[in-house]
Amino acid sequence: MQAGTQRGGAPFAHELFGPVLRLAVRGLVRVSVRLRLRADVPVGTCLSGGLDSSSIVCVMNGLLREQDAHAQQKTFSACATVKRFGERDYIDEVVRH
């Protein structure tokens, strides 16, 4: 059996639809974040360093940069005091982005 194919040579669904699904999810996340940026008060983000909060912060930063308002972005994080339980390195990486 060749890598990336099922029995009979049919491609896996992710090979057929993966790029389309990635674009669709990216677009939906951007729309969702853009809707939440509509506010008459400052909007902050809790950044844990995990995939979901990191993705939201990065999308939010991109949208604010398009409006030349990225300096308005504020993130808040709580960090563990024991390094092996903490995600500070991931948080710092997102903030540098």
PDB file of C-alpha atoms in Angstrom, residues 13-79:
ATOM      1  CA  ALA A  13     -10.117  12.755   2.606  1.00  0.00           C
ATOM      2  CA  HIS A  14      -7.544  15.119   4.155  1.00  0.00           C
ATOM      3  CA  GLU A  15      -5.486  14.946   0.953  1.00  0.00           C
ATOM      4  CA  LEU A  16      -8.494  16.000  -1.088  1.00  0.00           C
ATOM      5  CA  PHE A  17     -10.024  18.549   1.252  1.00  0.00           C
ATOM      6  CA  GLY A  18      -7.192  19.538   3.613  1.00  0.00           C
ATOM      7  CA  PRO A  19      -6.207  22.797   1.890  1.00  0.00           C
ATOM      8  CA  VAL A  20      -9.840  23.855   1.468  1.00  0.00           C
ATOM      9  CA  LEU A  21     -10.662  23.043   5.087  1.00  0.00           C
ATOM     10  CA  ARG A  22      -7.596  24.931   6.346  1.00  0.00           C
ATOM     11  CA  LEU A  23      -8.653  28.033   4.415  1.00  0.00           C
ATOM     12  CA  ALA A  24     -12.249  27.697   5.619  1.00  0.00           C
ATOM     13  CA  VAL A  25     -11.234  27.349   9.271  1.00  0.00           C
ATOM     14  CA  ARG A  26      -8.765  30.236   8.983  1.00  0.00           C
ATOM     15  CA  GLY A  27     -11.487  32.422   7.471  1.00  0.00           C
ATOM     16  CA  LEU A  28     -14.037  31.498  10.122  1.00  0.00           C
ATOM     17  CA  VAL A  29     -11.571  32.221  12.936  1.00  0.00           C
ATOM     18  CA  ARG A  30     -10.731  35.623  11.408  1.00  0.00           C
ATOM     19  CA  VAL A  31     -14.422  36.518  11.090  1.00  0.00           C
ATOM     20  CA  SER A  32     -15.111  35.381  14.643  1.00  0.00           C
ATOM     21  CA  VAL A  33     -12.231  37.404  16.094  1.00  0.00           C
ATOM     22  CA  ARG A  34     -13.115  40.454  13.962  1.00  0.00           C
ATOM     23  CA  LEU A  35     -16.680  40.367  15.339  1.00  0.00           C
ATOM     24  CA  ARG A  36     -15.368  40.335  18.895  1.00  0.00           C
ATOM     25  CA  LEU A  37     -13.111  43.301  18.227  1.00  0.00           C
ATOM     26  CA  ARG A  38     -16.186  45.484  17.700  1.00  0.00           C
ATOM     27  CA  ALA A  39     -16.303  47.163  21.062  1.00  0.00           C
ATOM     28  CA  ASP A  40     -16.498  50.611  22.554  1.00  0.00           C
ATOM     29  CA  VAL A  41     -14.107  49.571  25.317  1.00  0.00           C
ATOM     30  CA  PRO A  42     -10.584  48.105  25.142  1.00  0.00           C
ATOM     31  CA  VAL A  43     -10.484  44.387  24.361  1.00  0.00           C
ATOM     32  CA  GLY A  44      -7.986  42.134  26.106  1.00  0.00           C
ATOM     33  CA  THR A  45      -7.003  38.539  25.593  1.00  0.00           C
ATOM     34  CA  CYS A  46      -6.033  35.861  28.079  1.00  0.00           C
ATOM     35  CA  LEU A  47      -2.922  34.215  26.640  1.00  0.00           C
ATOM     36  CA  SER A  48      -2.128  30.842  28.177  1.00  0.00           C
ATOM     37  CA  GLY A  49       0.457  29.789  25.620  1.00  0.00           C
ATOM     38  CA  GLY A  50      -1.759  26.999  24.316  1.00  0.00           C
ATOM     39  CA  LEU A  51      -2.821  26.543  20.715  1.00  0.00           C
ATOM     40  CA  ASP A  52      -6.260  28.153  21.017  1.00  0.00           C
ATOM     41  CA  SER A  53      -5.339  31.342  22.870  1.00  0.00           C
ATOM     42  CA  SER A  54      -2.127  31.718  20.842  1.00  0.00           C
ATOM     43  CA  SER A  55      -4.092  31.451  17.595  1.00  0.00           C
ATOM     44  CA  ILE A  56      -6.633  34.024  18.743  1.00  0.00           C
ATOM     45  CA  VAL A  57      -3.928  36.466  19.857  1.00  0.00           C
ATOM     46  CA  CYS A  58      -2.075  36.117  16.542  1.00  0.00           C
ATOM     47  CA  VAL A  59      -5.241  36.600  14.471  1.00  0.00           C
ATOM     48  CA  MET A  60      -6.224  39.557  16.635  1.00  0.00           C
ATOM     49  CA  ASN A  61      -2.775  41.092  16.163  1.00  0.00           C
ATOM     50  CA  GLY A  62      -3.030  40.689  12.389  1.00  0.00           C
ATOM     51  CA  LEU A  63      -6.466  42.304  12.265  1.00  0.00           C
ATOM     52  CA  LEU A  64      -5.351  45.209  14.454  1.00  0.00           C
ATOM     53  CA  ARG A  65      -2.238  45.704  12.298  1.00  0.00           C
ATOM     54  CA  GLU A  66      -4.503  46.055   9.255  1.00  0.00           C
ATOM     55  CA  GLN A  67      -6.169  48.950  11.106  1.00  0.00           C
ATOM     56  CA  ASP A  68      -2.793  50.293  12.320  1.00  0.00           C
ATOM     57  CA  ALA A  69      -4.084  49.730  15.853  1.00  0.00           C
ATOM     58  CA  HIS A  70      -1.927  46.790  16.989  1.00  0.00           C
ATOM     59  CA  ALA A  71      -0.509  48.819  19.878  1.00  0.00           C
ATOM     60  CA  GLN A  72      -3.976  48.596  21.435  1.00  0.00           C
ATOM     61  CA  GLN A  73      -3.731  44.836  21.920  1.00  0.00           C
ATOM     62  CA  LYS A  74      -3.370  43.799  25.550  1.00  0.00           C
ATOM     63  CA  THR A  75      -2.757  40.246  26.692  1.00  0.00           C
ATOM     64  CA  PHE A  76      -2.908  38.815  30.186  1.00  0.00           C
ATOM     65  CA  SER A  77      -1.226  35.624  31.332  1.00  0.00           C
ATOM     66  CA  ALA A  78      -0.912  33.614  34.508  1.00  0.00           C
ATOM     67  CA  CYS A  79       2.315  31.656  34.771  1.00  0.00           C
TER      68      CYS A  79
END
